[in-house]
mmCIF file of C-alpha atoms (C1' of nucleotides) in Angstrom:
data_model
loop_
_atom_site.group_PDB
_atom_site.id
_atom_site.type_symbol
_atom_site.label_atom_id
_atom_site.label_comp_id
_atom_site.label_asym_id
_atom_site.label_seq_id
_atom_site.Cartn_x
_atom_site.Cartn_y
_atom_site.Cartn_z
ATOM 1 C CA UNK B 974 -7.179 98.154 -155.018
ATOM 2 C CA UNK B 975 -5.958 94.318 -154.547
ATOM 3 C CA UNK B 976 -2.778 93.669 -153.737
ATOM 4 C CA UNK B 977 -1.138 89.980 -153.972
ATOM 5 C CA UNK B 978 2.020 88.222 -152.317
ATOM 6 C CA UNK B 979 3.157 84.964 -152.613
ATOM 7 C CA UNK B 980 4.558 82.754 -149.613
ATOM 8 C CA UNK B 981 5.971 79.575 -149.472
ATOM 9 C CA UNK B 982 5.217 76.775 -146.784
ATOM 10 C CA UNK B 983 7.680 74.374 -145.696
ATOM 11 C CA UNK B 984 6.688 70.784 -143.777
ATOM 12 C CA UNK B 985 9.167 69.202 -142.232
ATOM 13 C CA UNK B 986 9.127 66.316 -144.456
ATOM 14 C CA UNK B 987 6.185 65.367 -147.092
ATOM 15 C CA UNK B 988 2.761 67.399 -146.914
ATOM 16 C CA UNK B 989 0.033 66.706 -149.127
ATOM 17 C CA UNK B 990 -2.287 69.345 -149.718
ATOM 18 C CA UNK B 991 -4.966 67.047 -150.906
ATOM 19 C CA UNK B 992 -4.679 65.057 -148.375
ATOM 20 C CA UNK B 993 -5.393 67.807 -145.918
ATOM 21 C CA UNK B 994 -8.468 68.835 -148.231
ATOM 22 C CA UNK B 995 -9.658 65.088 -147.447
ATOM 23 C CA UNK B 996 -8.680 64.464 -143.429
ATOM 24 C CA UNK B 997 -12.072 65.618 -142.791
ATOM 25 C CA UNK B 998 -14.935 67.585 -144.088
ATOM 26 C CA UNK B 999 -13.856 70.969 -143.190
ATOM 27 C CA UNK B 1000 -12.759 71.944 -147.070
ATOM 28 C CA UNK B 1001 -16.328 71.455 -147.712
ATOM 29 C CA UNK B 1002 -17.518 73.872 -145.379
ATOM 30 C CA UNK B 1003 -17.130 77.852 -145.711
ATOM 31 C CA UNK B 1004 -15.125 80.140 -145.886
ATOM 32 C CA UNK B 1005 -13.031 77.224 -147.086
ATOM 33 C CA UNK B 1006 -13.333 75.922 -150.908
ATOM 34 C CA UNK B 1007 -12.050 73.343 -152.567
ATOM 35 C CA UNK B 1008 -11.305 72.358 -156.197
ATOM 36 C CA UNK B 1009 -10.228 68.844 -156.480
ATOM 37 C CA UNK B 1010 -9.489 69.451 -160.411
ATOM 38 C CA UNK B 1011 -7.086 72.204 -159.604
ATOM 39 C CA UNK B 1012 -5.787 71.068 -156.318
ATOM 40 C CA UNK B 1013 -6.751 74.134 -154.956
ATOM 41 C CA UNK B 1014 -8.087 75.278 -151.373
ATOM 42 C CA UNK B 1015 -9.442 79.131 -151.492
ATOM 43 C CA UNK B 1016 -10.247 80.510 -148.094
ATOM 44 C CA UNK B 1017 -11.547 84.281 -147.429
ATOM 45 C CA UNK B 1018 -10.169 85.294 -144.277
ATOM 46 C CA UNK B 1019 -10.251 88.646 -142.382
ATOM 47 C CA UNK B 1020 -7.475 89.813 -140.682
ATOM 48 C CA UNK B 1021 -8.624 92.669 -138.169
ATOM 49 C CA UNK B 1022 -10.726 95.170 -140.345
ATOM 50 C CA UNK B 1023 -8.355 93.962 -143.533
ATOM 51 C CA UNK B 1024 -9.683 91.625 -145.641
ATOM 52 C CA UNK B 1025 -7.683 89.041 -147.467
ATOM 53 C CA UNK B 1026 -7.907 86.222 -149.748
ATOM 54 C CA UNK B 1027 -6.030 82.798 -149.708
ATOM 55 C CA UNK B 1028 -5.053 80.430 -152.375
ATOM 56 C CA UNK B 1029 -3.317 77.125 -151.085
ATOM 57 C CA UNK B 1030 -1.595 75.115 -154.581
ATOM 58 C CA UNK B 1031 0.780 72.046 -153.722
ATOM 59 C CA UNK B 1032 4.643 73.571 -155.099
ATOM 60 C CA UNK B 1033 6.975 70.502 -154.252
ATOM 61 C CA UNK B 1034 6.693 67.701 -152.114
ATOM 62 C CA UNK B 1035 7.193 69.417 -148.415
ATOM 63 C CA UNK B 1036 6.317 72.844 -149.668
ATOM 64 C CA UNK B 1037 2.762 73.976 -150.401
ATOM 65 C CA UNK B 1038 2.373 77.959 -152.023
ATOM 66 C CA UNK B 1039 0.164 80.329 -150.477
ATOM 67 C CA UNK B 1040 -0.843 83.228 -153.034
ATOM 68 C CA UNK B 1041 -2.555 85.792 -150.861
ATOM 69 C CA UNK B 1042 -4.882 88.771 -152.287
ATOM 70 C CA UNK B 1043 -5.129 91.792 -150.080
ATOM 71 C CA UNK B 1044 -7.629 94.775 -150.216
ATOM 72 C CA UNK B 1045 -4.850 96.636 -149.678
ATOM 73 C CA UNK B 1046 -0.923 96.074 -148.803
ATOM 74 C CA UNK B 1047 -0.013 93.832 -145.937
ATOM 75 C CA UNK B 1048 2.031 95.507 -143.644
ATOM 76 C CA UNK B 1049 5.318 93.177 -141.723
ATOM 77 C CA UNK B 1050 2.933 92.594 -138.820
ATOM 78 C CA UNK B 1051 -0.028 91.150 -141.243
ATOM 79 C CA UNK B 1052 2.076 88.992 -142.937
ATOM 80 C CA UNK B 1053 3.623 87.486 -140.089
ATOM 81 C CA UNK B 1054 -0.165 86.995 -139.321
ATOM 82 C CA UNK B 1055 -1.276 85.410 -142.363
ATOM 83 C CA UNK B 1056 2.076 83.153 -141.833
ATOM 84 C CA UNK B 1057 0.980 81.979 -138.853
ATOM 85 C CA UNK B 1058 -2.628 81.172 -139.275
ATOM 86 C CA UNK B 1059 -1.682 79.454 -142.696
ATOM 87 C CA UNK B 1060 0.778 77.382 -140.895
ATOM 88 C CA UNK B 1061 -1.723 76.577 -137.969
ATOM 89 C CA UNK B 1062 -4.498 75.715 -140.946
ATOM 90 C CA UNK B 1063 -2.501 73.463 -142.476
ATOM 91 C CA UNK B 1064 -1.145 71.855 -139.174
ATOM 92 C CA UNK B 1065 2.288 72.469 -140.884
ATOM 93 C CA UNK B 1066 4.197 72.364 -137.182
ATOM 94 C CA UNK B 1067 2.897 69.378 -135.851
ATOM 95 C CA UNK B 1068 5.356 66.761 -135.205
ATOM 96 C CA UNK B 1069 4.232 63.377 -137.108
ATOM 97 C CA UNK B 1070 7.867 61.493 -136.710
ATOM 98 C CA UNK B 1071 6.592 59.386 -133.574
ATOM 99 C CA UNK B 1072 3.228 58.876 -135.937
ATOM 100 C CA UNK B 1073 4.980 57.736 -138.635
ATOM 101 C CA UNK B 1074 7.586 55.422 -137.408
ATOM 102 C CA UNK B 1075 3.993 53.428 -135.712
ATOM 103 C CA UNK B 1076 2.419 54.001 -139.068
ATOM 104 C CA UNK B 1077 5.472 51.503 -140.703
ATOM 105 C CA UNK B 1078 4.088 48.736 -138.021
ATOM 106 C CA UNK B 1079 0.731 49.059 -139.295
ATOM 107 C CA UNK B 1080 -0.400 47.010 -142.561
ATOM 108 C CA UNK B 1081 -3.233 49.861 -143.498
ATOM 109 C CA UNK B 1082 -1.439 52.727 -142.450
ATOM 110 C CA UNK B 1083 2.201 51.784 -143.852
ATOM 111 C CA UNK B 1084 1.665 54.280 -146.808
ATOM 112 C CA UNK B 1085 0.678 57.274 -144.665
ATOM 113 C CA UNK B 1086 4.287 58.927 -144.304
ATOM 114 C CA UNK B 1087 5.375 57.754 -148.043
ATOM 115 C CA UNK B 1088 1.950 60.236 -149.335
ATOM 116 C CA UNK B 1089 2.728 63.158 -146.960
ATOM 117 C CA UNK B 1090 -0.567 62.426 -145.208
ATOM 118 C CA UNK B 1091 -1.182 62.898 -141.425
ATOM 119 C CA UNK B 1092 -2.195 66.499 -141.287
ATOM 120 C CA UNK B 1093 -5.647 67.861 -140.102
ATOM 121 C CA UNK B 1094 -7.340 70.748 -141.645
ATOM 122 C CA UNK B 1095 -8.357 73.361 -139.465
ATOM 123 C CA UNK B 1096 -10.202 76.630 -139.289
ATOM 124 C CA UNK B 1097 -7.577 79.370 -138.712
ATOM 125 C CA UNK B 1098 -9.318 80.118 -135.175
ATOM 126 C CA UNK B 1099 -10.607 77.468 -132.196
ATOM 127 C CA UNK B 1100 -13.916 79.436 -131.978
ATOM 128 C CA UNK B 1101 -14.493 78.801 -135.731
ATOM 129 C CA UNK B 1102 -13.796 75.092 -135.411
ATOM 130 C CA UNK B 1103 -15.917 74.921 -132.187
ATOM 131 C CA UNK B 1104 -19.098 76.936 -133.797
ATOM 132 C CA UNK B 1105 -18.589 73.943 -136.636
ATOM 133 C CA UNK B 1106 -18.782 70.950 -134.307
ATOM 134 C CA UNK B 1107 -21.538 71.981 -132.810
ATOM 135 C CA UNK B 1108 -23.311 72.115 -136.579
ATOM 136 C CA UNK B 1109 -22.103 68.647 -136.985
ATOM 137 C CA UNK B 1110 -24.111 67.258 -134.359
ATOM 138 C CA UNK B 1111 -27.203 65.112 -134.570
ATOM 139 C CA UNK B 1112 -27.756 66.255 -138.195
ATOM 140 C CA UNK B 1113 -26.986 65.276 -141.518
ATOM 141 C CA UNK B 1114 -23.754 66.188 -143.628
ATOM 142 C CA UNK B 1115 -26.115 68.099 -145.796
ATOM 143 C CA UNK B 1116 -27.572 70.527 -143.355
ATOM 144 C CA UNK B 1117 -24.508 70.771 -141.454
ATOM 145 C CA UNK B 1118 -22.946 72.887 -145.101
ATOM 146 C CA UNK B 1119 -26.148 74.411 -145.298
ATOM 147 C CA UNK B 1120 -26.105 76.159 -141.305
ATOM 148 C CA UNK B 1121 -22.483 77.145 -141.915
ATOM 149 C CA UNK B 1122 -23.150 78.788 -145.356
ATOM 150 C CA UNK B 1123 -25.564 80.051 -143.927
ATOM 151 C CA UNK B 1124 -23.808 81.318 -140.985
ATOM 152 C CA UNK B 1125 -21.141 83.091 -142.857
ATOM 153 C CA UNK B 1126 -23.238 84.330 -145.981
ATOM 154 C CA UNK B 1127 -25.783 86.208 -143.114
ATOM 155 C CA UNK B 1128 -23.186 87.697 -140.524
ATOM 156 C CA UNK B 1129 -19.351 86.781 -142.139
ATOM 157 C CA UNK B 1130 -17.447 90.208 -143.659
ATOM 158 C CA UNK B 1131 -17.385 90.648 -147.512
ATOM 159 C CA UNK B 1132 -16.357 92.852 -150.478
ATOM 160 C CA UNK B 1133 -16.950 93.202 -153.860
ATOM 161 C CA UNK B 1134 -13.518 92.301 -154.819
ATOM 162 C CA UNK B 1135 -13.713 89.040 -153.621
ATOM 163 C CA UNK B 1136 -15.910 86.004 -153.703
ATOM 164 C CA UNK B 1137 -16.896 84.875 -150.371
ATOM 165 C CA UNK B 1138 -16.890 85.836 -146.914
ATOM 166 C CA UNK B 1139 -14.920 85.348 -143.966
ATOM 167 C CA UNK B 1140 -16.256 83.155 -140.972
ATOM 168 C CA UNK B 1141 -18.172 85.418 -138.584
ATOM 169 C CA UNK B 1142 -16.160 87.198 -135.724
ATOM 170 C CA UNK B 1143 -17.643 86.246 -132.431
ATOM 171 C CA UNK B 1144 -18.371 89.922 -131.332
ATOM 172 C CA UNK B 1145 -20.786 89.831 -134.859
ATOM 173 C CA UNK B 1146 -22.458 86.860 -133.816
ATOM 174 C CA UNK B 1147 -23.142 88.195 -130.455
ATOM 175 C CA UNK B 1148 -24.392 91.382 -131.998
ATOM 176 C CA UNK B 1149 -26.786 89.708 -134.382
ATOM 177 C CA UNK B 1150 -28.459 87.877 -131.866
ATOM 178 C CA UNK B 1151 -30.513 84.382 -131.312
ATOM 179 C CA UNK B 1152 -33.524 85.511 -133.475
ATOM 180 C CA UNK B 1153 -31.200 86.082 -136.514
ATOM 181 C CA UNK B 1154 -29.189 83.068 -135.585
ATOM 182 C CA UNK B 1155 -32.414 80.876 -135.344
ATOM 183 C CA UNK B 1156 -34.458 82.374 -138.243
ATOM 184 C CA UNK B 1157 -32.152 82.970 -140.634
ATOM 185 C CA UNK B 1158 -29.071 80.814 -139.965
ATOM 186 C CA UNK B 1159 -31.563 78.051 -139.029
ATOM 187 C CA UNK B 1160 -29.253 76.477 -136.317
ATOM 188 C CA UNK B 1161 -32.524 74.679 -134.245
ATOM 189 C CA UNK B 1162 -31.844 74.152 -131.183
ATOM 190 C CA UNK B 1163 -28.051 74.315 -131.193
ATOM 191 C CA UNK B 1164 -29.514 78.580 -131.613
ATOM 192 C CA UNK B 1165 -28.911 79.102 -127.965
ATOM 193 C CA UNK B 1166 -25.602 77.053 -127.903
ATOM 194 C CA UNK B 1167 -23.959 79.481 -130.883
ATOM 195 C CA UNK B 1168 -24.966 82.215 -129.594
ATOM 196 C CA UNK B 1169 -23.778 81.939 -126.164
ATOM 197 C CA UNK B 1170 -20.515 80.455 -127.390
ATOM 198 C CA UNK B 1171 -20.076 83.346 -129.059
ATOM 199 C CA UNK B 1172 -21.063 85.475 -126.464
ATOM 200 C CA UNK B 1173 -18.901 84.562 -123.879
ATOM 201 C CA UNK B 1174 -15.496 84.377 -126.406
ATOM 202 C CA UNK B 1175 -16.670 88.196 -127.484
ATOM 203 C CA UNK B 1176 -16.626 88.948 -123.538
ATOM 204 C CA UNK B 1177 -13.405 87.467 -122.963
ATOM 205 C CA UNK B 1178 -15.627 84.689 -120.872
ATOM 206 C CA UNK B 1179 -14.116 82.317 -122.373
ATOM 207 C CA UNK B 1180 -10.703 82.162 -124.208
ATOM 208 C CA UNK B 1181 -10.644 79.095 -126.684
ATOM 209 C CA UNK B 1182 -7.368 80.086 -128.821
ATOM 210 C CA UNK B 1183 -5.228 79.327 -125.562
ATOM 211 C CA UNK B 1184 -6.521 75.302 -125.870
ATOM 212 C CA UNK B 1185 -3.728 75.599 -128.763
ATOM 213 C CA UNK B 1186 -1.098 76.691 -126.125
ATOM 214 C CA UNK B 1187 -1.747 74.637 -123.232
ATOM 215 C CA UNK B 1188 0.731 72.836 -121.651
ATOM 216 C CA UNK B 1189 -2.817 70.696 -119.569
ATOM 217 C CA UNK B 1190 -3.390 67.222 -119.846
ATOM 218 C CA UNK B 1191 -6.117 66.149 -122.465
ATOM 219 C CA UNK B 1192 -7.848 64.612 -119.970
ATOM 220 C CA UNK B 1193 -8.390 68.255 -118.194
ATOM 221 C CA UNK B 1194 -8.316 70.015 -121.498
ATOM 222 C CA UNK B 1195 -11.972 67.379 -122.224
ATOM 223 C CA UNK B 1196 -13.318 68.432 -119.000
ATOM 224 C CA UNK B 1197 -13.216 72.386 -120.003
ATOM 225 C CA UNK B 1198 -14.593 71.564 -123.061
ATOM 226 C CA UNK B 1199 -17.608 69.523 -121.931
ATOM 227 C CA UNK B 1200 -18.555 72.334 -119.853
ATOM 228 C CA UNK B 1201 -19.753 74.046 -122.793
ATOM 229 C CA UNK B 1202 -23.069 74.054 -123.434
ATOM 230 C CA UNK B 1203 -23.078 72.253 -127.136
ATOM 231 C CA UNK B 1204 -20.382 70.137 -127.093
ATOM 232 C CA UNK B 1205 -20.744 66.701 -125.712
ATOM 233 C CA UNK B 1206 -18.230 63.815 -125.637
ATOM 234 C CA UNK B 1207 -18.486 63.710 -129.973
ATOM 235 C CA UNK B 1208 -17.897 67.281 -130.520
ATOM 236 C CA UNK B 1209 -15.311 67.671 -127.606
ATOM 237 C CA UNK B 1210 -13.482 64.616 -129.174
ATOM 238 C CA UNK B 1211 -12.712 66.116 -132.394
ATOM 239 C CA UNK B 1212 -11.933 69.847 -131.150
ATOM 240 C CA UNK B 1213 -8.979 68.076 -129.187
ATOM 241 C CA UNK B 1214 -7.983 66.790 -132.621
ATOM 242 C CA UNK B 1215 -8.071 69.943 -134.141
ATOM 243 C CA UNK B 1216 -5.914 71.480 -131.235
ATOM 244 C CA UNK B 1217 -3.315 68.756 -131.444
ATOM 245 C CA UNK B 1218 -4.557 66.011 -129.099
ATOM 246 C CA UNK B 1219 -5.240 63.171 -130.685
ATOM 247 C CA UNK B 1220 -4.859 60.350 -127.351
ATOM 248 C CA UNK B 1221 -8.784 60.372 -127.252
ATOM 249 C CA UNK B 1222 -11.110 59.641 -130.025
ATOM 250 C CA UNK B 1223 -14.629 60.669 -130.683
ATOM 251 C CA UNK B 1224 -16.819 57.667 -131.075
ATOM 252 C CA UNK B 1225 -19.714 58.453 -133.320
ATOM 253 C CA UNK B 1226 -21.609 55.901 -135.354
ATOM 254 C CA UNK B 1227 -19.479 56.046 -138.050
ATOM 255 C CA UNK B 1228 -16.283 55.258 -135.575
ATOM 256 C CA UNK B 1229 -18.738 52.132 -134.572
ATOM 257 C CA UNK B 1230 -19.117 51.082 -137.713
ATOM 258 C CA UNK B 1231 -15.411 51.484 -138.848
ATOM 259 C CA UNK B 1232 -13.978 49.106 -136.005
ATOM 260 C CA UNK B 1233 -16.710 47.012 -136.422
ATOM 261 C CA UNK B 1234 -16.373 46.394 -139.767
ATOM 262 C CA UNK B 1235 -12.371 46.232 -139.521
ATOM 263 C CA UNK B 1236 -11.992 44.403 -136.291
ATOM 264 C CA UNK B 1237 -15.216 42.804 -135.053
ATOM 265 C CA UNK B 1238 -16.686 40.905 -137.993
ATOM 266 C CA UNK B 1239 -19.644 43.075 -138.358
ATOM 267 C CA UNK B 1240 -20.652 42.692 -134.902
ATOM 268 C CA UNK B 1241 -21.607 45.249 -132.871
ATOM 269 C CA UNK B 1242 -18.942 47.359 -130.558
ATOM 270 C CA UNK B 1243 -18.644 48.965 -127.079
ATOM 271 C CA UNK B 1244 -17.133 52.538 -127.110
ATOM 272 C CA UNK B 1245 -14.515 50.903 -124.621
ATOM 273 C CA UNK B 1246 -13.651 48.619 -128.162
ATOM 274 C CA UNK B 1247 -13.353 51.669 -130.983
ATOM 275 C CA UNK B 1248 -10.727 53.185 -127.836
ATOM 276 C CA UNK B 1249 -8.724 50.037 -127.307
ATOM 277 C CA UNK B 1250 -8.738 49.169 -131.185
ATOM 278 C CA UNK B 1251 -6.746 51.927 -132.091
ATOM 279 C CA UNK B 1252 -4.276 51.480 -128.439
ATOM 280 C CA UNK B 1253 -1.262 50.676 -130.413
ATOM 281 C CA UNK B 1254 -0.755 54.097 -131.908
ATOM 282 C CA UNK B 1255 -0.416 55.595 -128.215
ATOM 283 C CA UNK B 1256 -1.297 59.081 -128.047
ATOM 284 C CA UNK B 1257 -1.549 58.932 -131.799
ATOM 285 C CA UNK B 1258 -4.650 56.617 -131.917
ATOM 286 C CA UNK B 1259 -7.222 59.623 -132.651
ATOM 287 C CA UNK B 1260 -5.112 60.257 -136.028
ATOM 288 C CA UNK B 1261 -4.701 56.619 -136.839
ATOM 289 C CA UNK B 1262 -8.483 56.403 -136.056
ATOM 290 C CA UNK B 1263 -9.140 59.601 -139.058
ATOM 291 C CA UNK B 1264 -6.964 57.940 -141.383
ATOM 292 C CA UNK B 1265 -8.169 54.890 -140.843
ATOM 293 C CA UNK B 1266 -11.766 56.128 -141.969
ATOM 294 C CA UNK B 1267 -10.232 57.967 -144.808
ATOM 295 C CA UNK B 1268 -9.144 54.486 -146.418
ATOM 296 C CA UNK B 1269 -12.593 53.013 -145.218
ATOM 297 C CA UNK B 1270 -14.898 54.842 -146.558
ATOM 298 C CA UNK B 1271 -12.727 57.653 -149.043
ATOM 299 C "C1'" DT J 184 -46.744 60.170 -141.600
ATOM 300 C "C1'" DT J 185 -42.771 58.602 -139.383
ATOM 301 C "C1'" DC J 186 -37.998 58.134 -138.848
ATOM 302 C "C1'" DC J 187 -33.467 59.769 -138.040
ATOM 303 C "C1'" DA J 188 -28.832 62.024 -138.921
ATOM 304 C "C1'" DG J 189 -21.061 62.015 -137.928
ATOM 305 C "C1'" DG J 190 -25.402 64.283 -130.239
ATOM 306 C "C1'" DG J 191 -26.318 66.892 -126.264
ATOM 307 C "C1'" DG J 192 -29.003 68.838 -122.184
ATOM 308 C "C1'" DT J 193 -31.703 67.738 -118.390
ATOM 309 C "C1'" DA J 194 -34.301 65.337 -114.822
ATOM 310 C "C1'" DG J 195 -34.571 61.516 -112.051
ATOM 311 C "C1'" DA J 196 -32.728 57.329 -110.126
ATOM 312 C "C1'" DT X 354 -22.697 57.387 -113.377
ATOM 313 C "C1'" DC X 355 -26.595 55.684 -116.077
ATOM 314 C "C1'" DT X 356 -31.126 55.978 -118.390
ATOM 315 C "C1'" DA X 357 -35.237 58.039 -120.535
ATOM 316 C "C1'" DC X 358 -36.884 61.800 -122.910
ATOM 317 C "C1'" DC X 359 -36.811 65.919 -125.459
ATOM 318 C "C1'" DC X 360 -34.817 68.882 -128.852
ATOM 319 C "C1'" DA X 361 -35.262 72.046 -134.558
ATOM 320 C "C1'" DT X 362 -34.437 70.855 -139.140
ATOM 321 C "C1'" DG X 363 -35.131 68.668 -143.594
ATOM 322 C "C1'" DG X 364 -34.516 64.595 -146.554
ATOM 323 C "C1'" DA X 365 -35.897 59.717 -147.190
#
DNA sequence: TTCCAGGGGTAGA
DNA sequence: TCTACCCATGGA
């Protein structure tokens, strides 16, 4: 039995839901799905043991419907849940005013605000995002959609009346183990990373969803990160991005080539450069930095 | 074959 | 703190 409500997201001012589909490359990546035709972003999420379905569609300009599909009805509590983690995925709450007003100053980011743009997508847990940085690393875009398909096609939760699957819980990823994770999920070497990452979160090691929460500066917030094993200045860079932090950005070659390309004549660029190009948009300059790339390289 | 991709861990200085 | 070297995988 499938059961189906419909909920309505407000922004405070504009939100674009294809924009959000094209901050980054999460939409790309499972459970997340994309149809640029449509305009629409499916996600297969699992709530506790209940398994639900979500259907993002733009409605107006600063309201985006959510159509959610249940395997059976959601109780007050679950849909305060799926409420929550739809508002969190869609970085509905964050507050872009101080982003925009700099945005106005800026000659390629003027038309930012106007388009409803300025929102990150993100998975609807930190662990999830996490588990995908470290498959972004030192591999190509290719392989990093094949390890997370594969990730959540091997150990992610599924039923018949849906398409996909949900992203993996950490306590399943601990139970399946390294072999599966290296032999079937084909993660190389990051094999050991995963699976202790997900170890320690099952354990209660570790507790990742409070990085949302804290009230710590970024700068300590980077440290806890780094002591992961996994995540390295690149990866730690963009999970501070996806928890709302966006002072610091994560220089990778394409960051290199961005400011180089936009601010250095083609020459080559310090990491001390890509940081100080972007020092105008203040503890903004990590989102001026993404949206910056969006225009440079679509 | 060799190289390398939206890096990161480790040893050694 | 900085530098070499290694790391699984798969496409070019």
């Amino acid at each position: 039995m499938v059961d189906a409500i419909r909920l309505l997201l407000r922004a405070d001012g504009r939100v674009s839901l294809r924009a959000l589909a094209h901050s980054h490359g999460w939409s790309q990546l499972p459970p997340f799905g994309w149809d640029d035709d449509a305009g629409v972003l499916h996600r297969t999420e699992q709530l506790g043991t209940l398994m639900v379905e979500f259907e993002f569609a733009q409605a107006t300009g600063d309201t985006i419907e959510l159509s959610v599909r249940s395997e059976a009805g959601l109780s007050a509590a679950d849909q305060d849940e799926v409420f929550a983690r739809a508002r969190w995925m869609l970085s509905l709450d964050e507050p872009l005013d101080e982003f925009y007003r700099l945005c106005e100053d800026d000659a390629h980011l003027a038309h930012v605000p106007a388009e409803g743009r300025g929102r990150m997508l993100r998975s609807s847990s930190v662990f999830e995002d996490a588990i995908k940085c470290i498959c972004t690393t030192n591999t190509t875009w290719a392989q990093t959609k094949g390890m997370v398909r594969r990730l959540v096609e091997t150990l992610g939760t599924s039923r018949p009346a849906f398409d996909g699957h949900a992203f993996p819980t950490p306590q399943g990823m601990a139970a399946a183990g390294e072999s599966v994770l290296r032999d079937e999920v084909r993660l190389g070497y990051r094999t050991p990373y995963v699976y202790e990452l997900a170890r320690q979160v099952a354990d209660r090691e570790l507790d990742l969803e409070a990085l949302r929460f804290s009230t710590q500066p970024t700068a300590e917030l980077r440290k806890q990160l780094l002591k992961i094993k996994g995540i390295g200045p690149y990866a730690a860079a963009s999970l501070l991005v996806l928890v709302g932090r966006y002072d610091h950005i994560g220089v990778d070659s394409w960051a290199q080539k961005l400011v180089s390309e936009q601010f250095y004549a083609g020459q080559p660029v310090t990491e001390a450069q890509v940081q100080s190009a972007f020092e105008s948009f203040g503890r903004w300059r990590a989102l001026a930095y993404y949206f910056y790339r969006w225009d440079h390289f679509g």
